[in-house]
Amino acid sequence: MTELVPGGNIPLPDGPVSVRVPGAFDVSALVTDDGGKVTGDGDFVFYNQPRVPGARLRDGTLTVDPARLRPGATRVTVAVSPSDPGTGLDALPSPALHVTDARGGALARFTPARPRRETVLLLVEFYRRGEGWKLRALGQGYADGLAGLARDFGVDVVDEADRAGEAPREPAGRGVPAAAAPAGDSDGFLALVNSARSAAGSRPVAADARLVSAARAHAAAMSAAGALSVETRDGVSVHQRVACAGYAYLTVGEHLVSGPRTPAEFVTYCLRSERTRRTLHEAAFTHAGWACAADGPSGDTYWTVLWAVPLTPDGLARTTAEVVDLTNRERVRAGLAALAADPRLTAAAQAHSADMVARDFYSHTDPDGGKPWDRAAAAGAARRTVGENIACGQRSPADVVEGWMNSPGHRANILKTDFTHIGIGLAGGGRAGTYWTQLFGG
């Protein structure tokens, strides 16, 4: 059985998988596509609607059969809230989620940090990767309950109303979810940034609910602390918030800004300098999430704007191939033979990058004492000599190779005559953003 940490994931077996949270909790689920939006009432599983195609809630256990989900569904996000709407999550033990296969065998367990003022907690998400499915631990909380959850997934929660001519509605927190239009661009932000991108020849970006959720959490944390920072005083970085919100990214960029009071002022600020303008105009970005908060002690307005490209198998393959190509250009320039890509070294490099993100470390030696040559051998790469370069925070292959070439030790590995093969791995969502691994063999 795997003990998951926020952002950690496991592959799922074929067939139904069940999740259960013992204790005084209600489990619910939202079925979405990669855009993170529901399409209607049929995308909810909760106590008043315990069955939808591919998902069933019975006696507190949610069973998901990915093969039977509605057409177009690629994600199932599992949330938990107190069974008693008058009780806060902080008054209960931290919810411990248990994952089992169709035969009842234990697959994983996830216990997030104990909630504080949150009233709803996103625990895990099922997501499709290629032809298979995986499970990722989240741990993302909402202090404003189902209303906040609804806002980020493009839904509304029907609650009590006393409008003339309307039937009484059920109380919020135990009510009936109803589909609503996505949050979209109600503040005009997206139209403004896409206009600026169009003027620079870049394609428009689309809003993503997960990025919006991460941006809201980070803007609120900066406002509470009264300081701009990639990592706020709760010890969580903006990149970790993106991962915890369920957005697996290939590339991510961010604007952390204080001062502008409106979307128009924010865009004007970004256009003033080359550095902030470059991120706004970056042609590769396809999705965005934004939020501002001004309820902190300073009264200043703090913005978090996230720009990203989702992680896909093809995108990962293209990016790692580009790192290999740039590395070989440096070798050829130095009069050396190019390195051949080795799928076994690649598997070991990818596993190390993912491990550094999942277990929050940055080292050639993993927490279990494993070294680069141990990882290469475990992946089946029988090489006489093994070397490794790692890096974190760079957003592109060009940036990471340039950084390695500017470091004498890393440069020596890239230009070592004994090496004949190479593998590249990268994983996003760590404390410092993207973690890169370059594994050499000869």
Short mmCIF file of C-alpha atoms in Angstrom, two decimals, residues 245-392:
data_model
loop_
_atom_site.label_atom_id
_atom_site.label_comp_id
_atom_site.label_asym_id
_atom_site.label_seq_id
_atom_site.Cartn_x
_atom_site.Cartn_y
_atom_site.Cartn_z
CA ALA A 245 -5.26 21.95 -7.10
CA GLY A 246 -4.85 19.06 -9.55
CA TYR A 247 -3.19 20.80 -12.51
CA ALA A 248 -0.24 18.73 -13.75
CA TYR A 249 1.85 21.10 -15.81
CA LEU A 250 4.60 20.86 -18.37
CA THR A 251 5.43 24.55 -18.02
CA VAL A 252 4.21 27.15 -15.54
CA GLY A 253 4.82 30.85 -15.08
CA GLU A 254 3.53 33.29 -12.53
CA HIS A 255 3.05 36.97 -11.80
CA LEU A 256 3.11 37.83 -8.09
CA VAL A 257 2.28 41.53 -7.93
CA SER A 258 1.02 44.07 -5.41
CA GLY A 259 -0.51 47.45 -6.16
CA PRO A 260 -2.78 47.18 -9.21
CA ARG A 261 -6.43 47.43 -8.18
CA THR A 262 -8.11 46.27 -11.38
CA PRO A 263 -7.37 43.83 -14.22
CA ALA A 264 -6.65 46.80 -16.49
CA GLU A 265 -4.08 48.17 -14.04
CA PHE A 266 -2.52 44.71 -13.73
CA VAL A 267 -2.08 44.35 -17.51
CA THR A 268 -0.67 47.89 -17.74
CA TYR A 269 1.84 47.00 -15.01
CA CYS A 270 2.94 43.85 -16.86
CA LEU A 271 3.48 45.71 -20.12
CA ARG A 272 5.85 48.24 -18.54
CA SER A 273 8.90 45.99 -18.15
CA GLU A 274 10.50 43.40 -20.42
CA ARG A 275 10.55 40.68 -17.74
CA THR A 276 6.85 40.83 -16.81
CA ARG A 277 5.85 41.46 -20.43
CA ARG A 278 7.71 38.34 -21.57
CA THR A 279 5.63 36.10 -19.30
CA LEU A 280 2.37 37.77 -20.34
CA HIS A 281 3.25 37.27 -24.02
CA GLU A 282 4.76 33.77 -23.77
CA ALA A 283 3.34 31.95 -26.79
CA ALA A 284 3.52 28.47 -25.25
CA PHE A 285 0.98 29.14 -22.47
CA THR A 286 -2.51 27.75 -23.05
CA HIS A 287 -4.24 28.19 -19.65
CA ALA A 288 -4.45 30.86 -16.98
CA GLY A 289 -5.79 31.37 -13.49
CA TRP A 290 -5.93 34.66 -11.62
CA ALA A 291 -6.98 36.16 -8.30
CA CYS A 292 -6.38 39.20 -6.15
CA ALA A 293 -6.85 39.75 -2.42
CA ALA A 294 -6.92 42.98 -0.41
CA ASP A 295 -8.22 41.89 3.00
CA GLY A 296 -4.84 41.71 4.74
CA PRO A 297 -3.46 44.05 7.42
CA SER A 298 -1.70 46.31 4.89
CA GLY A 299 -4.80 46.89 2.79
CA ASP A 300 -2.70 46.46 -0.38
CA THR A 301 -4.01 44.43 -3.30
CA TYR A 302 -2.03 41.23 -3.91
CA TRP A 303 -2.26 39.44 -7.26
CA THR A 304 -1.40 35.88 -8.22
CA VAL A 305 -1.68 35.11 -11.92
CA LEU A 306 -0.70 31.68 -13.18
CA TRP A 307 0.12 30.73 -16.78
CA ALA A 308 0.59 27.11 -17.74
CA VAL A 309 0.81 24.36 -20.31
CA PRO A 310 -0.73 21.02 -19.22
CA LEU A 311 1.45 17.94 -18.95
CA THR A 312 0.83 15.41 -21.72
CA PRO A 313 2.88 12.38 -22.82
CA ASP A 314 3.64 14.02 -26.16
CA GLY A 315 4.60 17.30 -24.52
CA LEU A 316 6.90 15.53 -22.07
CA ALA A 317 8.55 13.60 -24.93
CA ARG A 318 9.11 16.78 -26.95
CA THR A 319 10.58 18.64 -23.98
CA THR A 320 13.00 15.89 -22.95
CA ALA A 321 14.05 15.44 -26.61
CA GLU A 322 14.82 19.15 -26.77
CA VAL A 323 17.06 18.89 -23.70
CA VAL A 324 18.92 16.00 -25.36
CA ASP A 325 19.30 18.03 -28.56
CA LEU A 326 20.60 21.12 -26.76
CA THR A 327 23.01 18.98 -24.72
CA ASN A 328 24.35 17.35 -27.87
CA ARG A 329 24.83 20.75 -29.52
CA GLU A 330 27.16 21.67 -26.67
CA ARG A 331 29.08 18.41 -27.07
CA VAL A 332 29.42 18.77 -30.84
CA ARG A 333 30.57 22.37 -30.37
CA ALA A 334 33.30 21.00 -28.09
CA GLY A 335 34.33 18.37 -30.64
CA LEU A 336 32.67 15.45 -28.83
CA ALA A 337 30.35 12.73 -30.07
CA ALA A 338 26.62 13.19 -29.51
CA LEU A 339 24.90 11.14 -26.79
CA ALA A 340 22.24 8.57 -27.66
CA ALA A 341 18.95 8.62 -25.76
CA ASP A 342 18.60 5.56 -23.52
CA PRO A 343 15.01 4.71 -22.46
CA ARG A 344 16.27 3.05 -19.27
CA LEU A 345 18.27 6.09 -18.23
CA THR A 346 15.23 8.18 -19.18
CA ALA A 347 12.98 6.10 -16.89
CA ALA A 348 15.43 6.49 -14.00
CA ALA A 349 15.77 10.25 -14.58
CA GLN A 350 12.01 10.74 -14.77
CA ALA A 351 11.48 8.73 -11.59
CA HIS A 352 14.05 10.84 -9.73
CA SER A 353 12.47 14.13 -10.80
CA ALA A 354 9.03 12.87 -9.74
CA ASP A 355 10.46 11.60 -6.45
CA MET A 356 12.05 14.97 -5.65
CA VAL A 357 8.66 16.64 -6.16
CA ALA A 358 6.64 14.03 -4.26
CA ARG A 359 8.98 13.80 -1.26
CA ASP A 360 10.04 17.46 -1.27
CA PHE A 361 13.81 17.10 -1.48
CA TYR A 362 16.52 18.27 -3.87
CA SER A 363 19.60 16.05 -3.93
CA HIS A 364 21.47 13.41 -5.90
CA THR A 365 20.89 11.13 -2.89
CA ASP A 366 17.25 10.26 -2.25
CA PRO A 367 15.79 9.98 1.28
CA ASP A 368 16.34 6.20 1.19
CA GLY A 369 20.04 6.65 0.40
CA GLY A 370 19.80 5.81 -3.30
CA LYS A 371 22.45 7.25 -5.62
CA PRO A 372 22.33 7.94 -9.38
CA TRP A 373 24.06 4.65 -10.24
CA ASP A 374 21.62 2.76 -8.00
CA ARG A 375 18.68 4.29 -9.87
CA ALA A 376 20.24 3.57 -13.26
CA ALA A 377 20.87 -0.07 -12.33
CA ALA A 378 17.36 -0.48 -10.93
CA ALA A 379 15.98 0.73 -14.26
CA GLY A 380 18.05 -1.88 -16.11
CA ALA A 381 20.72 0.47 -17.46
CA ALA A 382 23.96 -1.51 -17.12
CA ARG A 383 26.53 1.26 -17.57
CA ARG A 384 30.15 1.26 -16.40
CA THR A 385 30.08 4.95 -15.56
CA VAL A 386 27.09 7.04 -14.48
CA GLY A 387 26.76 10.76 -13.88
CA GLU A 388 23.86 13.03 -13.00
CA ASN A 389 22.91 16.68 -13.25
CA ILE A 390 19.84 18.06 -11.46
CA ALA A 391 18.23 21.49 -11.49
CA CYS A 392 15.04 23.14 -10.30
#
